[in-house]
Coordinates of N, CA, C and O in Angstrom, one line a residue:
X267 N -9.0 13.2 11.1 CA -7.6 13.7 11.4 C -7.6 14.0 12.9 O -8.6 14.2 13.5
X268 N -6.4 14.1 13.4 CA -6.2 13.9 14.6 C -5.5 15.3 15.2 O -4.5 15.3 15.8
X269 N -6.6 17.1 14.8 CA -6.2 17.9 15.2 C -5.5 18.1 16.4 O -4.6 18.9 16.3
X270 N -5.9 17.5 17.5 CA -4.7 17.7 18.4 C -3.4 17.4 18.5 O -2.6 18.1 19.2
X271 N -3.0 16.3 17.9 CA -1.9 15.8 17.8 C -1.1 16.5 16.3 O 0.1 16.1 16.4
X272 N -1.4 17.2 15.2 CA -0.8 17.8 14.1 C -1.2 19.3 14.5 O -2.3 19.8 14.8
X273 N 0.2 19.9 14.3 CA 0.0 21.4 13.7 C -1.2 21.7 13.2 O -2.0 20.8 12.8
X274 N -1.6 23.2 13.1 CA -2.9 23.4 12.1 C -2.6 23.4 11.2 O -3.5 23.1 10.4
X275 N -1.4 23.7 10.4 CA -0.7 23.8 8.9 C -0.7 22.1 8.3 O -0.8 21.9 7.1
X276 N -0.5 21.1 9.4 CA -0.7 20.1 8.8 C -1.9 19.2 9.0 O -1.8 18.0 9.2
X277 N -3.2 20.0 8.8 CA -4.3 19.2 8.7 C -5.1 19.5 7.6 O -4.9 20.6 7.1
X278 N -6.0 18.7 7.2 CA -6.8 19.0 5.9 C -8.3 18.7 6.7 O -8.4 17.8 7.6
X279 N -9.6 19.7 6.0 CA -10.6 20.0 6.3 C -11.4 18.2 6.4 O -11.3 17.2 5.6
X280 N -11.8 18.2 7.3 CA -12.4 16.8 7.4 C -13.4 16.4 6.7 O -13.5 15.2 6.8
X281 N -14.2 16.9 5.8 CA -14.7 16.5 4.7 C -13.7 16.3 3.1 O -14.1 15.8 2.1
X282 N -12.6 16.7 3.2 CA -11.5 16.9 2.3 C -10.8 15.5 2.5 O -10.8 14.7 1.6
X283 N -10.3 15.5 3.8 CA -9.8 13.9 4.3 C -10.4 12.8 4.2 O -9.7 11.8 3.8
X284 N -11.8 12.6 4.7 CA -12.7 12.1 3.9 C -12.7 11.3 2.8 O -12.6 10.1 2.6
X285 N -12.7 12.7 1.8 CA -12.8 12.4 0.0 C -11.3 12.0 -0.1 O -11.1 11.7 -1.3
X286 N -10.3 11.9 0.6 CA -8.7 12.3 0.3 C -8.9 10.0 0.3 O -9.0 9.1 -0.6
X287 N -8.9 10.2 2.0 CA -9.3 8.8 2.5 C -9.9 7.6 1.1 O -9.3 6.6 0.6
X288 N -10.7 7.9 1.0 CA -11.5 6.9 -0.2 C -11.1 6.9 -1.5 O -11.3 6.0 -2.3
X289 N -10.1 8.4 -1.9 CA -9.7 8.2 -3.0 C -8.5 7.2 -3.1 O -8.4 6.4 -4.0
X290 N -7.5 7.3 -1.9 CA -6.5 6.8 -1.4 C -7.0 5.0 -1.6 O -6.4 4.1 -2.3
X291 N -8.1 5.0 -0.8 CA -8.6 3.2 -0.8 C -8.9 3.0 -2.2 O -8.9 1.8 -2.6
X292 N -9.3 3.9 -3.1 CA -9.9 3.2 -4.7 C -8.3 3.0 -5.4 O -8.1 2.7 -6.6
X293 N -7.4 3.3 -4.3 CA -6.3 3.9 -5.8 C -6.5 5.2 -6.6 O -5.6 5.1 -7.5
X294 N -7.0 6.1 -6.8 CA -7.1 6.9 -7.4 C -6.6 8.1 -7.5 O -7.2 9.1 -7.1
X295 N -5.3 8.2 -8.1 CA -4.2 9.1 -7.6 C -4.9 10.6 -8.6 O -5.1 11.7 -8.1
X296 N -5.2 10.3 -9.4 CA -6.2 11.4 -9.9 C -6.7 12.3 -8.9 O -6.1 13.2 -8.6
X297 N -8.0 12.0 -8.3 CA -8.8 12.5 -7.7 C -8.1 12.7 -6.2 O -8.6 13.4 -5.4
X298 N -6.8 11.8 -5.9 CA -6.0 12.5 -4.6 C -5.1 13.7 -5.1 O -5.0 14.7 -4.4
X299 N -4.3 13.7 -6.4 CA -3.7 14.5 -7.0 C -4.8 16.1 -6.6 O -4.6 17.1 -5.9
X300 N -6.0 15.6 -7.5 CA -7.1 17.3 -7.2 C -7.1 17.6 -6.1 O -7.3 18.8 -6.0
X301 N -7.0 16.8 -4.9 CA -8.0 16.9 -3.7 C -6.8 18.0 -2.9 O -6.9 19.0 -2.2
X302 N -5.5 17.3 -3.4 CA -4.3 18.0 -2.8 C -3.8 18.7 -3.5 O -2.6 18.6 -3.2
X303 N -4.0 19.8 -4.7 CA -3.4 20.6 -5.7 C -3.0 21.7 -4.4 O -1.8 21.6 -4.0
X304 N -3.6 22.3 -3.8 CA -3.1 23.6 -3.1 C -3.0 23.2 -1.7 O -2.7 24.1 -1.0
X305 N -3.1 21.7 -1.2 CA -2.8 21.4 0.3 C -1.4 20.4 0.2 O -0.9 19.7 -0.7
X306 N -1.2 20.6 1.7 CA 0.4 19.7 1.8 C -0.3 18.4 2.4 O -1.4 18.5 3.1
X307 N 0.5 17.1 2.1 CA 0.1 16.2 2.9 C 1.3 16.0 4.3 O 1.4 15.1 5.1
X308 N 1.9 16.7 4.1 CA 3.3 16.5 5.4 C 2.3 16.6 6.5 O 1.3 17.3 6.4
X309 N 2.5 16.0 7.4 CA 2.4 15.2 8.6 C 0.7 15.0 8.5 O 0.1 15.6 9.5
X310 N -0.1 14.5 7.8 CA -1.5 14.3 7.9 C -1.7 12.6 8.2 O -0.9 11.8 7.7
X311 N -3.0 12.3 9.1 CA -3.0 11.1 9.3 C -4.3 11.1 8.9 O -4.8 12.1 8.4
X312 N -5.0 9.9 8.9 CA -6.2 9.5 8.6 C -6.9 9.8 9.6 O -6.6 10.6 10.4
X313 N -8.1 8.9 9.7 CA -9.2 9.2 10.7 C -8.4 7.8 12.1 O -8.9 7.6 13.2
X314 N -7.3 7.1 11.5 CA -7.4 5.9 12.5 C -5.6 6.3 13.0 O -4.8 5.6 13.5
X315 N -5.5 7.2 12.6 CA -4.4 7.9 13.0 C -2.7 7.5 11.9 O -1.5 7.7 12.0
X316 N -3.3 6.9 11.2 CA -2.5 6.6 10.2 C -1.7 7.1 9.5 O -2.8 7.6 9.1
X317 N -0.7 7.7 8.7 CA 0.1 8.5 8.0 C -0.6 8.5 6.6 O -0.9 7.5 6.1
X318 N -0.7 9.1 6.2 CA -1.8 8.9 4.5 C -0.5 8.2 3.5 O -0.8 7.5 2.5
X319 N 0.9 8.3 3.9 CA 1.6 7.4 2.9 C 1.5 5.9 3.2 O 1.2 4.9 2.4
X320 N 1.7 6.0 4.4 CA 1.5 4.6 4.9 C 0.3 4.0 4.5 O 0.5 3.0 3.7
X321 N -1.4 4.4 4.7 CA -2.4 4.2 4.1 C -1.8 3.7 2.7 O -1.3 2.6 2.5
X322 N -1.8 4.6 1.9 CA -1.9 4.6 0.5 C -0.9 2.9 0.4 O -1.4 2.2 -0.4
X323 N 0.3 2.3 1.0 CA 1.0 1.4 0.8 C -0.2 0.1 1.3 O -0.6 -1.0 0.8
X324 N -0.5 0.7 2.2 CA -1.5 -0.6 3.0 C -2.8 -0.9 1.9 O -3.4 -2.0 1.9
X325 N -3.0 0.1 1.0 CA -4.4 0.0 0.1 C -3.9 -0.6 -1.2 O -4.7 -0.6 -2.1
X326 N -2.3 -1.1 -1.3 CA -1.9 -1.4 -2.7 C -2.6 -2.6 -3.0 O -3.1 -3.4 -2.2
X327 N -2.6 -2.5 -4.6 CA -3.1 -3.9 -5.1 C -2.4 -4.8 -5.9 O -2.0 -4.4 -7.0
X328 N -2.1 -6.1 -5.4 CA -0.9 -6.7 -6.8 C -1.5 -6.7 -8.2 O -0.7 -6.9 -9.1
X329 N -2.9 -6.3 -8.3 CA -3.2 -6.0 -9.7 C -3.1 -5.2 -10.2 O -3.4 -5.3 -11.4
X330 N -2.4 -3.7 -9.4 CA -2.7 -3.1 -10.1 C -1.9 -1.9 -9.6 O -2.3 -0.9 -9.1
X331 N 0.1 -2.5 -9.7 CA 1.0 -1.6 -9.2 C 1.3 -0.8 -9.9 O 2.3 -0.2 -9.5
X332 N 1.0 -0.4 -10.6 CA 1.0 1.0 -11.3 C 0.4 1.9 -11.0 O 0.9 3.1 -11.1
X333 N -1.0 1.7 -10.6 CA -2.0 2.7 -10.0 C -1.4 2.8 -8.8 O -0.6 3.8 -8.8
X334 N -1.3 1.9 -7.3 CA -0.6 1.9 -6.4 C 1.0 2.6 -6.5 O 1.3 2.7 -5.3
X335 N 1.8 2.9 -7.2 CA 2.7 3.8 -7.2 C 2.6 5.0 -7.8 O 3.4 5.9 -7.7
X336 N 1.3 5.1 -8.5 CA 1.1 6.5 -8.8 C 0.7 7.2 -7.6 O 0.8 8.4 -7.5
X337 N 0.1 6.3 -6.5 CA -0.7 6.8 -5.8 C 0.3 7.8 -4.4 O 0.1 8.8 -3.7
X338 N 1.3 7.0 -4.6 CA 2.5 7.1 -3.7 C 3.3 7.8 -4.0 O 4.2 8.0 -3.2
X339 N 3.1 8.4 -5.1 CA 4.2 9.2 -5.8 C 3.6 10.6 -5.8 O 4.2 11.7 -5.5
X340 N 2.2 10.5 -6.1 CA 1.4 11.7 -5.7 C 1.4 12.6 -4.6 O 1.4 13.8 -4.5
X341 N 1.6 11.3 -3.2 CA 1.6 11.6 -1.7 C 3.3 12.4 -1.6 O 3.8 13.4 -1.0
X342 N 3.7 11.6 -2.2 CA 5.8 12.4 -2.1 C 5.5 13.6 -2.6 O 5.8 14.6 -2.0
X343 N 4.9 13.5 -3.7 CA 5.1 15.1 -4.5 C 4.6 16.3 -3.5 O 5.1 17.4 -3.4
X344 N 3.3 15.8 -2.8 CA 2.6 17.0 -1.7 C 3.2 16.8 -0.2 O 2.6 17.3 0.7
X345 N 4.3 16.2 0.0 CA 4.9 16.6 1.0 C 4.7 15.1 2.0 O 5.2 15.2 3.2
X346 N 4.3 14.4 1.7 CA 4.4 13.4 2.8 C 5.5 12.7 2.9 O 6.1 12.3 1.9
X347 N 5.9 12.5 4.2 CA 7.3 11.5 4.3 C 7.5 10.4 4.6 O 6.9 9.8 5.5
X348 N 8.6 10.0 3.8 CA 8.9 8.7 4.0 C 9.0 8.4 6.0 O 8.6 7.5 6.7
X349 N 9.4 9.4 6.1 CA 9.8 9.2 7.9 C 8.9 9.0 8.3 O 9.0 8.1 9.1
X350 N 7.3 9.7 8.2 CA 6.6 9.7 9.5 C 5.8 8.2 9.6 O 5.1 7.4 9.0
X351 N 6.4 8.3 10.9 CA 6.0 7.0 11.6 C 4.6 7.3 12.3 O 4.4 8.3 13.0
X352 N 3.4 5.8 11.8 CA 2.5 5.9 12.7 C 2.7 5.9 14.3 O 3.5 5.2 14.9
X353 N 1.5 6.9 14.7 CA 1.6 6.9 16.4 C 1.6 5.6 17.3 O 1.9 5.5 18.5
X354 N 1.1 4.5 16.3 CA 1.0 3.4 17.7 C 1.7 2.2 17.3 O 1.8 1.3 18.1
X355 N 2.1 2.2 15.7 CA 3.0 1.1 15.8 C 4.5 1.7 16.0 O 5.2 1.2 16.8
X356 N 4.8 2.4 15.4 CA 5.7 3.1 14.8 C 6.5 3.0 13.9 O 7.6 3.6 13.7
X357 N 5.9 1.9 12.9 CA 5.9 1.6 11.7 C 6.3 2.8 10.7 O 5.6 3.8 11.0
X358 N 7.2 3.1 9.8 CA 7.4 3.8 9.0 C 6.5 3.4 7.4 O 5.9 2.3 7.5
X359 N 6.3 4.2 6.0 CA 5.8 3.6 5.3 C 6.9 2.6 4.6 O 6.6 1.6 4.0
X360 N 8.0 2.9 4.8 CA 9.4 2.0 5.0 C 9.1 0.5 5.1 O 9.3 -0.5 4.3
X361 N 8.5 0.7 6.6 CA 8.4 -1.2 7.1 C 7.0 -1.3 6.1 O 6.6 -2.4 5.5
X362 N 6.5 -0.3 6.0 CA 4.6 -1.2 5.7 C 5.1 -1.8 4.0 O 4.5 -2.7 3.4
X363 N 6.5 -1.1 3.3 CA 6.6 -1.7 2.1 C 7.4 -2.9 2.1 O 7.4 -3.7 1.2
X364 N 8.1 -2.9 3.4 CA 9.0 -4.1 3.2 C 7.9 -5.0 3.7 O 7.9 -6.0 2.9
X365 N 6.8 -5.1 4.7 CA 6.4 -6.2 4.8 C 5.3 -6.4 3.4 O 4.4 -7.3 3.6
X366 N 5.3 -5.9 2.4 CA 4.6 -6.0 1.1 C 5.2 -7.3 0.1 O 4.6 -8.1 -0.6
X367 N 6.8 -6.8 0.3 CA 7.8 -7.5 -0.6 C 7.4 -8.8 -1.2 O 7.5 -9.2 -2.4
X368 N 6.9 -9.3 -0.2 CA 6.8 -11.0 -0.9 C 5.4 -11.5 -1.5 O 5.3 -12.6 -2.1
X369 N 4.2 -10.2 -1.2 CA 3.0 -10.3 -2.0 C 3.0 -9.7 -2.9 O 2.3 -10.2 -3.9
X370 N 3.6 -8.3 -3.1 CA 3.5 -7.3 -3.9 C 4.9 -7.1 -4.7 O 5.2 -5.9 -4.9
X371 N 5.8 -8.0 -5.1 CA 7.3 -7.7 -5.4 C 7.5 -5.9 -6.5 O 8.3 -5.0 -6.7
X372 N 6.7 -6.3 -6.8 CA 6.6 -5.0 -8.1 C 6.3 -3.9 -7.3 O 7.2 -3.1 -6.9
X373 N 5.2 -3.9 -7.0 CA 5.2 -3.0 -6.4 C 6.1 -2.0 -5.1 O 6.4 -0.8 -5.1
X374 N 6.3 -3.0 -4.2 CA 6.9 -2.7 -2.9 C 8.5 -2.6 -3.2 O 9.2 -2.3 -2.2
X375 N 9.2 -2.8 -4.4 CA 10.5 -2.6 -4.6 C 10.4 -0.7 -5.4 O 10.9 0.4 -5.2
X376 N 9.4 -1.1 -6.2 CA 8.9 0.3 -7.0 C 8.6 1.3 -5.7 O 9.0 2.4 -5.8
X377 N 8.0 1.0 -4.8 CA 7.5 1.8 -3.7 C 9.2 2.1 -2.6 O 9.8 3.1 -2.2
X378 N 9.4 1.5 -2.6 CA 10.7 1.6 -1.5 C 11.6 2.4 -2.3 O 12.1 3.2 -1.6
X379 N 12.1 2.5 -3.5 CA 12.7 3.4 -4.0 C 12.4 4.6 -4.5 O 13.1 5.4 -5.1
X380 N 11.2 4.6 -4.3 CA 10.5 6.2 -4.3 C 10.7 6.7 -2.7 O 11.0 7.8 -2.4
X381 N 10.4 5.9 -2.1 CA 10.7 6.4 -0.9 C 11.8 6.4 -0.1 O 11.6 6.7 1.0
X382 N 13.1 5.9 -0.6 CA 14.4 6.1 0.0 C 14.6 7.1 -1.2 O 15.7 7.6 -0.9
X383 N 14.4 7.5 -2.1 CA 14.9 8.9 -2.7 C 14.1 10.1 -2.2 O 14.5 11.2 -2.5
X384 N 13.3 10.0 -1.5 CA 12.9 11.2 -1.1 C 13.2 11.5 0.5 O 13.0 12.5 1.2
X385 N 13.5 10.5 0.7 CA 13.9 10.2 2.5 C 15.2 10.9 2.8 O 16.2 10.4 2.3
X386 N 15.5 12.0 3.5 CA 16.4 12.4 4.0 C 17.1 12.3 5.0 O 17.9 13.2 5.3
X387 N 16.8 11.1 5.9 CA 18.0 10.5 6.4 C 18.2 9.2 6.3 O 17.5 8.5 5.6
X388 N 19.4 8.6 7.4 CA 19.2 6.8 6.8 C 18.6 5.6 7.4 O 18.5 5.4 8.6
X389 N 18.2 4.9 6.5 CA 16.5 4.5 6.8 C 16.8 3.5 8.1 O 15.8 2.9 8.6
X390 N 17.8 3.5 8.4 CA 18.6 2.5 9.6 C 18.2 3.3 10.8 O 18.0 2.7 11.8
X391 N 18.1 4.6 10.8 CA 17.2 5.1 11.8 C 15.7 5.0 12.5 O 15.3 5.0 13.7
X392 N 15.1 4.8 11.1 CA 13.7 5.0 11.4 C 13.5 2.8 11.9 O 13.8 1.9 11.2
X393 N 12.9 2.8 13.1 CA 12.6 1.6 14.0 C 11.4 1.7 14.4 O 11.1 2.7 15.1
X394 N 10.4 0.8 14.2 CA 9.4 0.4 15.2 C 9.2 0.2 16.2 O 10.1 0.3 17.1
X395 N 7.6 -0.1 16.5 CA 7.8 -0.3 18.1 C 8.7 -1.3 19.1 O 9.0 -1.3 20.3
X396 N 8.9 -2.4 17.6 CA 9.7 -3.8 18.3 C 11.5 -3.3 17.8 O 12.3 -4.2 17.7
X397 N 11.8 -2.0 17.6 CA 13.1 -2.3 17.9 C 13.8 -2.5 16.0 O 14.9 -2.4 15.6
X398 N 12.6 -2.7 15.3 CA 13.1 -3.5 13.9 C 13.1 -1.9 12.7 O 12.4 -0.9 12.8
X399 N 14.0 -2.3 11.8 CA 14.6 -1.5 10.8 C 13.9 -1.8 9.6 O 13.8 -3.0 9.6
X400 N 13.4 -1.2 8.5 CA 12.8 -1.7 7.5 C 13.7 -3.0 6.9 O 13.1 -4.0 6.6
X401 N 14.8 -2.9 6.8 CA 15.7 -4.2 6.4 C 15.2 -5.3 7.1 O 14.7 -6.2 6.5
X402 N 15.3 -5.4 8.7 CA 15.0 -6.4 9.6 C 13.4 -7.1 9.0 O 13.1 -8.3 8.7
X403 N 12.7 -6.1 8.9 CA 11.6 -6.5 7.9 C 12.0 -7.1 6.7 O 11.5 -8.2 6.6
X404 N 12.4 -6.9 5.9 CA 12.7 -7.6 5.1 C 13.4 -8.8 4.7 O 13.2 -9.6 3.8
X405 N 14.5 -8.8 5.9 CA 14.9 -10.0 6.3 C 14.1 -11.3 7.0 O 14.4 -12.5 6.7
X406 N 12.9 -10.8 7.9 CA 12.1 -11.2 7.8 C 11.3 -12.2 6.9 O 11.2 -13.4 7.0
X407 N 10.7 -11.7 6.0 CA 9.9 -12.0 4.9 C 10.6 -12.9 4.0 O 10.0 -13.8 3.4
X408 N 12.2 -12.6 4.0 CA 12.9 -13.6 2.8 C 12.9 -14.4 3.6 O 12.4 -15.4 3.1
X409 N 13.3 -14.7 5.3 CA 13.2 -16.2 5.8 C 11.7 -16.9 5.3 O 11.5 -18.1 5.4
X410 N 10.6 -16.0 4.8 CA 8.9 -16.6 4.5 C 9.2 -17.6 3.3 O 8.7 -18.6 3.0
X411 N 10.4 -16.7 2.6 CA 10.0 -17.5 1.3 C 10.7 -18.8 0.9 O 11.9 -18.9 1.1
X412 N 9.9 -19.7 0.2 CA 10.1 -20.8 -0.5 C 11.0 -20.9 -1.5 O 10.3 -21.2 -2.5
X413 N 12.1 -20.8 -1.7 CA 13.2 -21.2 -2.8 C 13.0 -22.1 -3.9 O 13.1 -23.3 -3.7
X414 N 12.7 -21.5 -5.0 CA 12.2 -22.6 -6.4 C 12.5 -23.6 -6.2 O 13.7 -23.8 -6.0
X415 N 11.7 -24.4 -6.2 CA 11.3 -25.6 -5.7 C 11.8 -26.2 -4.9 O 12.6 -27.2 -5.2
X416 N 11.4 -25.8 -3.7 CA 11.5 -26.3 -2.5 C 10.5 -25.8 -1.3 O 9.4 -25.2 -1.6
X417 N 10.9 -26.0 -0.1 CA 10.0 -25.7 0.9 C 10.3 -24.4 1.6 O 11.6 -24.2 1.8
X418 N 9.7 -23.6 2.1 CA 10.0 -22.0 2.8 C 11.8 -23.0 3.6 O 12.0 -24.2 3.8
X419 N 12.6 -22.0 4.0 CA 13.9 -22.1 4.5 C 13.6 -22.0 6.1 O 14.5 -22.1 6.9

């Protein structure tokens, strides 16, 4: 974690982040659930300066979106926000779900509305480094896709 850059209220013991980290990569909203019973996740980043919601979207598996939104639902409940944008892209977990959409559909629609209900302002705010809105992202991605039976548009 990136004590200089977070409050002391928003950091967790580095052996804690650690175990938080790996639970986060197994999916295992269980053992992130324990890890954070009496800690907040609001504004905590990983070791690579990451937002732990954003992580947890980047760690989803199309096998297995249920675990992956439990995982994310765990992170909402302890306080992590939809808003916080990583420091160097400035990616929100917003954009990291929209650019999910077209591998992960289940999941990344299930994830985006967990996280525009807990998001308190409008998501037309929050922009990346390039200027782009989680929508633009997503507009994006539908130009990727291939229209039953046919060739990408």
């Amino acid at each position: 974690i990136s004590a200089a850059n977070q409050p002391m209220s928003n950091t967790l013991q580095a052996a804690v982040l650690a175990q938080l980290e790996a639970a986060i990569d197994d999916l295992d909203a269980g053992t992130a659930a324990a890890l954070l019973e009496s800690q907040s996740a609001h504004g905590v980043v990983d070791g690579d300066g990451v937002p732990l919601l954003s992580r947890a979207i980047f760690a989803s598996d199309p096998e297995r979106p249920d675990e992956s939104l439990s995982l994310v639902s765990i992170l909402l409940e302890h306080g992590a926000s939809p808003a916080q944008a990583d420091a160097s892209t400035e990616e929100t977990p917003l954009h990291v779900c929209a650019s999910k959409l077209k591998r992960e559909p289940k999941f990344a629609v299930g994830a985006t509305e967990a996280l525009l209900d807990d998001l308190n302002q409008h998501p037309d705010a929050l922009c990346d480094a390039e200027g782009r809105t989680a929508l633009a992202v997503v507009v994006g991605q539908g130009k990727t896709m291939s229209p039953p039976g046919g060739e990408a548009a």
